[in-house]
């Protein structure tokens, strides 16, 4: 995971929390994405903190096992490639 | 996309189909809602605002506003503007016959509003056979106007025996406007029930269409062809029926159904004049039923994890019973693999 990155939801993208995590809808591409609850804090931060800062905070709170970091990183990359989040 | 995460239903709809009016100036022979005359007791503007408040609280992402012809409501732009102010995006489905310069200018002033123009043939002869004389020319004029005003729009084509051979032409047409093509599935609902056998694609066309879709990932479908995923590689998008799970339909007079193709007493969830949609979404028996529903006839089918039984509305209206497989099930039509 590249810890210094900051992400923000792209324009015309909406996020809603669900039992399993969240749903994201991109109005521009009309695509729907499902994300796990691990991703939600990274998406809600809205670019105010780096992924490293968020991961560290979650880890201290016992909400992010070290072995889940790779999965979170992959998911953020996937969303960035799909134009759902922008790197600041 | 994970079926298991969605099958028990989201806490609120992602989108709703809102048929704003039954009034329509066309008489398309396959109309899913048998539109024509305005219904008595259609929702007032004040009621529409109250519904939008409820939808905003539920964090509904967007509304498919259709009808009938939604632009026949004189307060259409009041409703659209209020929806956008509440943070709910809009896709308006129109027949394209009422899009004059003034209407399109008002649309251009509403970011978050997307337009979908129906065209069921890539030439006048094909289109007008289904949508009525002169409708092709008017729709094409509307497409020109929308493009000139740089409005986000798509061309919506219902897949039929007639439109199937024209898919590439449709695709080129959409591209020429910088627009997207959306292909929808014909269902045996409304007037479509009478034309279903005559218009529905042949089995061969459906199978060729599956490969065409795989080769054209830019084409939108509203996820209405997920039943074709039983042929192999899953199509993009939702691989199951979203009725009552991620979407529902609101009719001109406030009735709620799981989907625009399932408007039938057996599927009625309630009326927003009596109960907010937010309450019905969680408690209506029909929604709870559909979230547990699996087509009985598909039990044991090795492909059911790809198509999840297909379209409930197609099965119900074509066979008269829930529990039957989708009448266009590509597995049962091509082989005898089902192991029931």
Tab-separated table of C-alpha atoms in Angstrom:
chain	number	residue	atom	x	y	z
A	1	UNK	CA	0.000	0.000	0.000
A	2	UNK	CA	1.313	3.424	-0.896
A	3	UNK	CA	0.776	5.193	2.396
A	4	UNK	CA	1.130	8.772	1.199
A	5	UNK	CA	-1.817	8.842	-1.181
A	6	UNK	CA	-4.937	10.884	-0.592
A	7	UNK	CA	-8.168	9.980	-2.357
A	8	UNK	CA	-11.435	11.767	-2.857
A	9	UNK	CA	-14.652	10.545	-4.466
A	10	UNK	CA	-14.802	11.810	-8.036
A	11	UNK	CA	-17.384	14.313	-9.135
A	12	UNK	CA	-20.818	12.779	-9.753
A	13	UNK	CA	-20.022	9.785	-7.560
A	14	UNK	CA	-22.161	8.894	-4.565
A	15	UNK	CA	-21.485	6.551	-1.678
A	16	UNK	CA	-24.026	4.995	0.687
A	17	UNK	CA	-23.271	2.707	3.586
A	18	UNK	CA	-24.880	-0.721	3.653
A	19	UNK	CA	-24.752	-3.731	5.962
A	20	UNK	CA	-21.839	-5.263	4.063
A	21	UNK	CA	-19.979	-1.980	3.533
A	22	UNK	CA	-21.249	0.367	0.918
A	23	UNK	CA	-22.577	0.959	-2.565
A	24	UNK	CA	-21.091	3.490	-4.924
A	25	UNK	CA	-22.843	4.887	-7.956
A	26	UNK	CA	-21.091	6.806	-10.700
A	27	UNK	CA	-23.615	9.012	-12.478
A	28	UNK	CA	-21.248	9.672	-15.370
A	29	UNK	CA	-20.580	6.038	-16.276
A	30	UNK	CA	-23.815	4.672	-14.795
A	31	UNK	CA	-21.842	1.951	-13.052
A	32	UNK	CA	-22.470	0.481	-9.629
A	33	UNK	CA	-19.719	-0.720	-7.293
A	34	UNK	CA	-19.926	-2.650	-4.064
A	35	UNK	CA	-17.248	-2.075	-1.444
A	36	UNK	CA	-16.466	-3.781	1.842
A	37	UNK	CA	-16.715	-2.027	5.181
A	38	UNK	CA	-12.907	-1.859	5.302
A	39	UNK	CA	-12.988	0.681	2.470
A	40	UNK	CA	-15.543	3.040	3.943
A	41	UNK	CA	-13.221	5.122	6.181
A	42	UNK	CA	-10.827	5.593	3.261
A	43	UNK	CA	-13.657	6.878	1.083
A	44	UNK	CA	-15.298	9.012	3.726
A	45	UNK	CA	-12.041	10.793	4.558
A	46	UNK	CA	-12.589	12.796	1.373
A	47	UNK	CA	-8.880	13.412	0.857
A	48	UNK	CA	-8.261	15.032	4.223
A	49	UNK	CA	-5.901	12.273	5.381
A	50	UNK	CA	-3.449	9.966	3.665
A	51	UNK	CA	-4.198	6.270	3.336
A	52	UNK	CA	-1.355	5.649	5.769
A	53	UNK	CA	-2.860	7.928	8.414
A	54	UNK	CA	-6.270	6.304	8.026
A	55	UNK	CA	-4.807	2.804	8.115
A	56	UNK	CA	-2.809	3.614	11.235
A	57	UNK	CA	-5.834	5.036	13.021
A	58	UNK	CA	-7.982	2.036	12.105
A	59	UNK	CA	-5.257	-0.365	13.157
A	60	UNK	CA	-4.991	1.324	16.572
A	61	UNK	CA	-8.735	0.981	16.969
A	62	UNK	CA	-8.521	-2.711	16.094
A	63	UNK	CA	-10.586	-2.215	12.941
A	64	UNK	CA	-7.958	-3.021	10.332
A	65	UNK	CA	-5.881	-6.186	10.557
A	66	UNK	CA	-2.419	-5.819	9.042
A	67	UNK	CA	-3.130	-8.627	6.598
A	68	UNK	CA	-6.077	-6.669	5.162
A	69	UNK	CA	-3.895	-3.784	3.976
A	70	UNK	CA	-3.137	-5.448	0.655
A	71	UNK	CA	-6.839	-5.983	-0.044
A	72	UNK	CA	-7.646	-2.361	0.799
A	73	UNK	CA	-4.875	-1.184	-1.482
A	74	UNK	CA	-6.116	-3.358	-4.352
A	75	UNK	CA	-9.649	-2.080	-3.926
A	76	UNK	CA	-8.546	1.563	-3.884
A	77	UNK	CA	-6.525	0.969	-7.045
A	78	UNK	CA	-9.539	-0.656	-8.697
A	79	UNK	CA	-11.760	2.294	-7.820
A	80	UNK	CA	-9.137	4.776	-9.016
A	81	UNK	CA	-8.814	2.955	-12.346
A	82	UNK	CA	-12.588	2.996	-12.729
A	83	UNK	CA	-12.663	6.760	-12.176
A	84	UNK	CA	-14.626	6.446	-8.949
A	85	UNK	CA	-11.967	8.088	-6.788
A	86	UNK	CA	-9.338	10.649	-7.683
A	87	UNK	CA	-5.877	10.796	-6.213
A	88	UNK	CA	-5.183	14.296	-4.920
B	1	UNK	CA	-20.886	-8.311	-8.832
B	2	UNK	CA	-21.672	-10.323	-5.747
B	3	UNK	CA	-25.169	-11.718	-5.818
B	4	UNK	CA	-25.175	-12.727	-2.198
B	5	UNK	CA	-24.530	-9.168	-0.994
B	6	UNK	CA	-27.566	-7.851	-2.828
B	7	UNK	CA	-30.103	-10.644	-2.862
B	8	UNK	CA	-31.456	-9.870	0.597
B	9	UNK	CA	-32.021	-6.270	-0.450
B	10	UNK	CA	-30.337	-2.979	0.331
B	11	UNK	CA	-31.522	-0.778	3.177
B	12	UNK	CA	-33.006	1.580	0.593
B	13	UNK	CA	-33.394	1.554	-3.185
B	14	UNK	CA	-30.436	2.730	-5.218
B	15	UNK	CA	-32.810	4.061	-7.809
B	16	UNK	CA	-36.506	4.086	-8.469
B	17	UNK	CA	-38.467	4.123	-11.666
B	18	UNK	CA	-41.045	6.855	-11.358
B	19	UNK	CA	-43.796	6.873	-13.933
B	20	UNK	CA	-44.816	10.501	-13.597
B	21	UNK	CA	-47.901	10.265	-15.757
B	22	UNK	CA	-49.895	7.796	-17.823
B	23	UNK	CA	-50.436	10.445	-20.459
B	24	UNK	CA	-48.612	9.872	-23.701
B	25	UNK	CA	-48.882	11.399	-27.153
B	26	UNK	CA	-47.675	8.173	-28.757
B	27	UNK	CA	-49.226	4.711	-28.749
B	28	UNK	CA	-46.194	2.442	-29.019
B	29	UNK	CA	-47.329	-1.093	-29.649
B	30	UNK	CA	-44.968	-2.573	-27.051
B	31	UNK	CA	-45.521	0.011	-24.274
B	32	UNK	CA	-44.881	-1.673	-20.937
B	33	UNK	CA	-47.374	0.570	-19.130
B	34	UNK	CA	-50.082	0.747	-21.814
B	35	UNK	CA	-49.823	4.509	-21.646
B	36	UNK	CA	-52.089	6.922	-23.443
B	37	UNK	CA	-54.629	8.710	-21.296
B	38	UNK	CA	-53.721	10.616	-18.151
B	39	UNK	CA	-54.870	8.669	-15.096
B	40	UNK	CA	-57.318	10.184	-12.652
B	41	UNK	CA	-55.717	11.183	-9.391
B	42	UNK	CA	-52.114	11.474	-10.472
B	43	UNK	CA	-49.782	12.770	-7.776
B	44	UNK	CA	-49.782	16.517	-7.282
B	45	UNK	CA	-46.636	18.606	-7.260
B	46	UNK	CA	-46.884	18.930	-3.502
B	47	UNK	CA	-47.143	15.155	-3.129
B	48	UNK	CA	-44.195	14.701	-5.466
B	49	UNK	CA	-42.092	17.020	-3.297
B	50	UNK	CA	-43.017	15.075	-0.189
B	51	UNK	CA	-42.009	11.801	-1.896
B	52	UNK	CA	-38.712	13.350	-2.948
B	53	UNK	CA	-38.059	14.370	0.658
B	54	UNK	CA	-38.560	10.735	1.654
B	55	UNK	CA	-36.268	9.513	-1.134
B	56	UNK	CA	-33.594	12.018	-0.089
B	57	UNK	CA	-33.728	10.775	3.501
B	58	UNK	CA	-33.251	7.231	2.166
B	59	UNK	CA	-30.277	8.440	0.087
B	60	UNK	CA	-31.708	7.162	-3.156
B	61	UNK	CA	-29.072	7.896	-5.791
B	62	UNK	CA	-31.219	8.599	-8.810
B	63	UNK	CA	-34.656	8.384	-10.357
B	64	UNK	CA	-35.619	7.065	-13.768
B	65	UNK	CA	-38.431	9.481	-14.591
B	66	UNK	CA	-40.693	8.113	-17.254
B	67	UNK	CA	-44.326	7.565	-17.974
B	68	UNK	CA	-46.214	7.853	-20.267
B	69	UNK	CA	-44.387	10.854	-21.567
B	70	UNK	CA	-43.054	12.727	-18.513
B	71	UNK	CA	-42.763	16.004	-20.403
B	72	UNK	CA	-46.546	16.078	-20.693
B	73	UNK	CA	-46.637	17.064	-17.033
B	74	UNK	CA	-46.657	20.838	-16.938
B	75	UNK	CA	-44.778	20.721	-13.631
B	76	UNK	CA	-42.088	18.350	-14.883
B	77	UNK	CA	-39.299	20.877	-14.408
B	78	UNK	CA	-40.530	21.808	-10.919
B	79	UNK	CA	-40.308	18.145	-9.935
B	80	UNK	CA	-36.933	17.657	-11.637
B	81	UNK	CA	-35.462	20.795	-10.083
B	82	UNK	CA	-36.675	19.852	-6.613
B	83	UNK	CA	-35.228	16.354	-6.974
B	84	UNK	CA	-31.831	17.705	-7.948
B	85	UNK	CA	-31.951	20.172	-5.065
B	86	UNK	CA	-32.412	17.195	-2.753
B	87	UNK	CA	-29.315	15.573	-4.263
B	88	UNK	CA	-31.174	12.961	-6.301
B	89	UNK	CA	-30.016	12.686	-9.906
B	90	UNK	CA	-32.476	12.155	-12.704
B	91	UNK	CA	-32.646	10.200	-15.871
B	92	UNK	CA	-35.658	11.228	-17.867
B	93	UNK	CA	-36.979	8.776	-20.440
B	94	UNK	CA	-38.765	10.563	-23.223
B	95	UNK	CA	-40.163	9.674	-26.617
B	96	UNK	CA	-38.389	12.745	-27.946
B	97	UNK	CA	-41.378	14.315	-29.619
B	98	UNK	CA	-41.704	17.273	-27.246
B	99	UNK	CA	-38.113	18.424	-27.019
B	100	UNK	CA	-38.239	21.899	-28.507
B	101	UNK	CA	-35.561	24.538	-28.107
B	102	UNK	CA	-37.094	25.923	-24.924
B	103	UNK	CA	-37.415	22.507	-23.230
B	104	UNK	CA	-33.854	21.567	-24.095
B	105	UNK	CA	-32.554	24.896	-22.771
B	106	UNK	CA	-34.272	24.192	-19.447
B	107	UNK	CA	-32.711	20.727	-19.390
B	108	UNK	CA	-29.289	22.194	-20.045
B	109	UNK	CA	-29.702	24.324	-16.930
B	110	UNK	CA	-30.082	21.213	-14.760
B	111	UNK	CA	-26.763	19.474	-14.170
B	112	UNK	CA	-27.482	16.008	-12.814
B	113	UNK	CA	-30.256	15.479	-15.332
B	114	UNK	CA	-29.617	12.949	-18.033
B	115	UNK	CA	-31.935	12.297	-20.964
B	116	UNK	CA	-32.813	9.028	-22.624
B	117	UNK	CA	-34.582	9.178	-25.966
B	118	UNK	CA	-36.443	6.110	-27.188
B	119	UNK	CA	-35.828	4.934	-30.724
B	120	UNK	CA	-36.840	1.426	-31.732
B	121	UNK	CA	-35.535	1.410	-35.255
B	122	UNK	CA	-32.486	2.900	-36.911
B	123	UNK	CA	-34.675	4.050	-39.779
B	124	UNK	CA	-38.136	5.547	-39.999
B	125	UNK	CA	-39.751	2.446	-41.459
B	126	UNK	CA	-38.658	0.198	-38.587
B	127	UNK	CA	-39.111	2.710	-35.790
B	128	UNK	CA	-42.482	4.030	-36.890
B	129	UNK	CA	-43.895	0.522	-37.208
B	130	UNK	CA	-43.533	0.303	-33.438
B	131	UNK	CA	-43.710	3.894	-32.208
B	132	UNK	CA	-46.041	5.503	-34.716
B	133	UNK	CA	-45.902	7.555	-37.879
B	134	UNK	CA	-43.518	10.504	-37.761
B	135	UNK	CA	-41.978	9.548	-34.415
B	136	UNK	CA	-38.580	8.730	-35.939
B	137	UNK	CA	-38.156	12.147	-37.533
B	138	UNK	CA	-39.143	13.954	-34.330
B	139	UNK	CA	-36.866	11.827	-32.178
B	140	UNK	CA	-33.932	12.449	-34.535
B	141	UNK	CA	-34.576	16.199	-34.378
B	142	UNK	CA	-34.479	15.938	-30.589
B	143	UNK	CA	-31.182	14.087	-30.672
B	144	UNK	CA	-29.723	16.909	-32.774
B	145	UNK	CA	-30.961	19.492	-30.281
B	146	UNK	CA	-29.646	17.592	-27.245
B	147	UNK	CA	-26.245	17.226	-28.864
B	148	UNK	CA	-26.150	20.895	-29.808
B	149	UNK	CA	-26.816	21.864	-26.187
B	150	UNK	CA	-24.188	19.423	-24.924
B	151	UNK	CA	-26.666	17.527	-22.755
B	152	UNK	CA	-25.740	14.106	-21.386
B	153	UNK	CA	-28.054	11.727	-23.225
B	154	UNK	CA	-28.470	8.201	-24.488
B	155	UNK	CA	-30.499	6.536	-27.183
B	156	UNK	CA	-32.659	3.745	-25.832
B	157	UNK	CA	-33.577	0.901	-28.132
B	158	UNK	CA	-35.743	-2.058	-27.172
B	159	UNK	CA	-34.262	-5.241	-28.591
B	160	UNK	CA	-36.730	-6.838	-30.978
B	161	UNK	CA	-36.579	-9.012	-34.059
B	162	UNK	CA	-36.706	-5.781	-36.025
B	163	UNK	CA	-34.063	-3.781	-34.174
B	164	UNK	CA	-31.562	-6.596	-33.712
B	165	UNK	CA	-30.155	-6.380	-37.277
B	166	UNK	CA	-29.666	-2.628	-36.767
B	167	UNK	CA	-27.571	-2.702	-33.603
B	168	UNK	CA	-24.371	-1.602	-35.299
B	169	UNK	CA	-26.202	1.266	-36.960
B	170	UNK	CA	-27.631	2.276	-33.581
B	171	UNK	CA	-24.181	2.145	-32.073
B	172	UNK	CA	-22.770	4.347	-34.834
B	173	UNK	CA	-25.655	6.757	-34.500
B	174	UNK	CA	-25.117	7.186	-30.760
B	175	UNK	CA	-21.397	7.655	-31.270
B	176	UNK	CA	-22.010	10.294	-33.926
B	177	UNK	CA	-23.780	12.388	-31.287
B	178	UNK	CA	-21.241	11.707	-28.538
B	179	UNK	CA	-24.077	9.877	-26.792
B	180	UNK	CA	-24.375	6.379	-25.420
B	181	UNK	CA	-26.530	3.538	-26.642
B	182	UNK	CA	-28.760	1.705	-24.213
B	183	UNK	CA	-30.460	-1.502	-25.286
B	184	UNK	CA	-33.420	-2.683	-23.223
B	185	UNK	CA	-35.175	-5.982	-23.079
B	186	UNK	CA	-38.736	-6.383	-24.354
B	187	UNK	CA	-41.034	-7.766	-21.659
B	188	UNK	CA	-44.534	-9.180	-22.028
B	189	UNK	CA	-45.967	-6.355	-19.867
B	190	UNK	CA	-48.624	-3.795	-20.752
B	191	UNK	CA	-49.243	-3.631	-24.511
B	192	UNK	CA	-45.993	-5.555	-24.840
B	193	UNK	CA	-47.846	-8.678	-23.783
B	194	UNK	CA	-49.849	-8.655	-27.015
B	195	UNK	CA	-46.781	-8.142	-29.206
B	196	UNK	CA	-44.358	-10.296	-27.242
B	197	UNK	CA	-44.416	-13.337	-29.504
B	198	UNK	CA	-44.346	-11.229	-32.636
B	199	UNK	CA	-41.533	-8.881	-31.617
B	200	UNK	CA	-39.298	-10.694	-29.183
B	201	UNK	CA	-35.865	-11.634	-30.511
B	202	UNK	CA	-35.419	-15.164	-31.738
B	203	UNK	CA	-33.271	-17.532	-29.712
B	204	UNK	CA	-30.515	-17.152	-32.285
B	205	UNK	CA	-30.709	-13.359	-32.071
B	206	UNK	CA	-30.467	-13.477	-28.271
B	207	UNK	CA	-27.385	-15.648	-28.476
B	208	UNK	CA	-25.751	-13.408	-31.076
B	209	UNK	CA	-26.701	-10.391	-28.998
B	210	UNK	CA	-24.880	-11.846	-25.988
B	211	UNK	CA	-21.654	-11.927	-28.008
B	212	UNK	CA	-22.362	-8.486	-29.425
B	213	UNK	CA	-22.714	-7.130	-25.885
B	214	UNK	CA	-19.437	-8.695	-24.803
B	215	UNK	CA	-17.791	-6.949	-27.748
B	216	UNK	CA	-19.469	-3.624	-26.911
B	217	UNK	CA	-18.904	-2.992	-23.192
B	218	UNK	CA	-19.715	0.691	-23.702
B	219	UNK	CA	-23.354	-0.168	-24.425
B	220	UNK	CA	-25.714	0.218	-21.473
B	221	UNK	CA	-28.456	-2.298	-20.812
B	222	UNK	CA	-29.938	-1.371	-17.448
B	223	UNK	CA	-28.677	-4.841	-16.570
B	224	UNK	CA	-31.746	-6.264	-18.272
B	225	UNK	CA	-29.944	-9.043	-20.155
B	226	UNK	CA	-28.341	-10.801	-17.203
B	227	UNK	CA	-30.270	-13.966	-18.140
B	228	UNK	CA	-27.858	-14.312	-21.073
B	229	UNK	CA	-24.954	-14.754	-18.658
B	230	UNK	CA	-25.918	-18.424	-18.513
B	231	UNK	CA	-24.199	-18.696	-21.890
B	232	UNK	CA	-20.770	-18.285	-20.324
B	233	UNK	CA	-18.852	-15.176	-19.351
B	234	UNK	CA	-20.982	-12.966	-17.113
B	235	UNK	CA	-22.136	-9.715	-18.611
B	236	UNK	CA	-21.151	-6.498	-16.863
B	237	UNK	CA	-23.404	-5.204	-14.131
B	238	UNK	CA	-25.985	-6.759	-11.917
B	239	UNK	CA	-26.407	-10.503	-12.456
B	240	UNK	CA	-29.850	-10.816	-10.965
B	241	UNK	CA	-33.275	-9.271	-10.841
B	242	UNK	CA	-33.065	-6.064	-8.789
B	243	UNK	CA	-36.826	-5.763	-8.226
B	244	UNK	CA	-37.508	-5.087	-4.562
B	245	UNK	CA	-33.833	-5.534	-3.803
B	246	UNK	CA	-32.193	-2.447	-5.225
B	247	UNK	CA	-35.033	-0.778	-7.072
B	248	UNK	CA	-38.784	-0.379	-7.253
B	249	UNK	CA	-41.414	1.463	-9.255
B	250	UNK	CA	-43.684	4.365	-8.351
B	251	UNK	CA	-46.748	4.782	-10.568
B	252	UNK	CA	-48.488	8.070	-11.502
B	253	UNK	CA	-51.068	7.648	-8.728
B	254	UNK	CA	-48.598	6.681	-6.013
B	255	UNK	CA	-48.691	2.904	-6.108
B	256	UNK	CA	-45.478	1.052	-5.410
B	257	UNK	CA	-44.449	-2.123	-7.241
B	258	UNK	CA	-41.145	-3.998	-7.338
B	259	UNK	CA	-40.471	-2.982	-10.921
B	260	UNK	CA	-42.073	-1.199	-13.856
B	261	UNK	CA	-42.645	-4.560	-15.555
B	262	UNK	CA	-44.425	-6.050	-12.537
B	263	UNK	CA	-47.404	-3.750	-12.262
B	264	UNK	CA	-50.019	-6.263	-11.261
B	265	UNK	CA	-52.202	-6.603	-8.122
B	266	UNK	CA	-50.215	-9.568	-6.839
B	267	UNK	CA	-47.085	-7.415	-6.677
B	268	UNK	CA	-48.574	-4.279	-5.107
B	269	UNK	CA	-46.542	-3.050	-2.136
B	270	UNK	CA	-48.759	-0.131	-1.120
B	271	UNK	CA	-49.456	3.499	-1.926
B	272	UNK	CA	-47.338	6.460	-0.903
B	273	UNK	CA	-50.467	8.396	-0.018
B	274	UNK	CA	-50.985	5.939	2.830
B	275	UNK	CA	-47.446	5.040	3.767
B	276	UNK	CA	-44.010	6.424	2.891
B	277	UNK	CA	-41.897	4.370	0.545
B	278	UNK	CA	-39.169	4.246	3.201
B	279	UNK	CA	-41.532	2.214	5.409
B	280	UNK	CA	-42.799	0.008	2.603
B	281	UNK	CA	-39.271	-0.756	1.444
B	282	UNK	CA	-38.502	-2.382	4.776
B	283	UNK	CA	-41.867	-3.955	5.576
B	284	UNK	CA	-43.959	-4.650	2.476
B	285	UNK	CA	-44.576	-8.415	2.247
B	286	UNK	CA	-43.994	-8.501	-1.499
B	287	UNK	CA	-40.512	-7.037	-1.123
B	288	UNK	CA	-39.673	-9.483	1.633
B	289	UNK	CA	-40.989	-12.303	-0.532
B	290	UNK	CA	-38.884	-11.298	-3.550
B	291	UNK	CA	-35.742	-11.039	-1.422
B	292	UNK	CA	-36.099	-14.737	-0.637
B	293	UNK	CA	-37.417	-15.727	-4.048
B	294	UNK	CA	-35.732	-18.283	-6.254
B	295	UNK	CA	-37.390	-19.740	-9.342
B	296	UNK	CA	-38.344	-23.284	-8.344
B	297	UNK	CA	-37.894	-24.598	-11.849
B	298	UNK	CA	-34.252	-23.511	-11.785
B	299	UNK	CA	-33.286	-25.536	-8.728
B	300	UNK	CA	-30.547	-27.892	-9.740
B	301	UNK	CA	-29.675	-26.011	-12.906
B	302	UNK	CA	-25.889	-25.667	-13.107
B	303	UNK	CA	-26.279	-22.184	-14.602
B	304	UNK	CA	-28.582	-20.711	-11.983
B	305	UNK	CA	-25.666	-19.031	-10.243
B	306	UNK	CA	-25.121	-17.023	-13.441
B	307	UNK	CA	-28.651	-15.863	-14.166
B	308	UNK	CA	-30.531	-16.502	-10.892
B	309	UNK	CA	-33.660	-17.481	-12.757
B	310	UNK	CA	-33.763	-14.464	-15.065
B	311	UNK	CA	-36.545	-11.904	-15.221
B	312	UNK	CA	-39.465	-12.477	-12.861
B	313	UNK	CA	-41.793	-10.301	-14.930
B	314	UNK	CA	-41.033	-12.163	-18.152
B	315	UNK	CA	-41.635	-15.475	-16.398
B	316	UNK	CA	-44.835	-14.324	-14.727
B	317	UNK	CA	-46.490	-12.676	-17.711
B	318	UNK	CA	-45.389	-15.232	-20.285
B	319	UNK	CA	-46.229	-18.324	-18.257
B	320	UNK	CA	-48.798	-17.005	-15.779
B	321	UNK	CA	-46.887	-18.219	-12.784
B	322	UNK	CA	-44.020	-17.277	-10.535
B	323	UNK	CA	-41.576	-20.090	-10.068
B	324	UNK	CA	-41.194	-20.777	-13.759
B	325	UNK	CA	-37.911	-19.993	-15.454
B	326	UNK	CA	-37.454	-16.995	-17.675
B	327	UNK	CA	-39.252	-17.846	-20.949
B	328	UNK	CA	-36.116	-16.888	-22.869
B	329	UNK	CA	-33.839	-19.023	-20.720
B	330	UNK	CA	-30.974	-19.786	-23.065
B	331	UNK	CA	-30.115	-23.029	-21.329
B	332	UNK	CA	-33.505	-24.658	-21.501
B	333	UNK	CA	-33.922	-23.475	-25.078
B	334	UNK	CA	-30.603	-24.800	-26.289
B	335	UNK	CA	-30.141	-28.013	-24.413
B	336	UNK	CA	-31.571	-30.258	-21.792
B	337	UNK	CA	-29.003	-29.554	-19.117
B	338	UNK	CA	-31.404	-28.864	-16.307
B	339	UNK	CA	-31.082	-31.640	-13.776
B	340	UNK	CA	-34.313	-31.248	-11.868
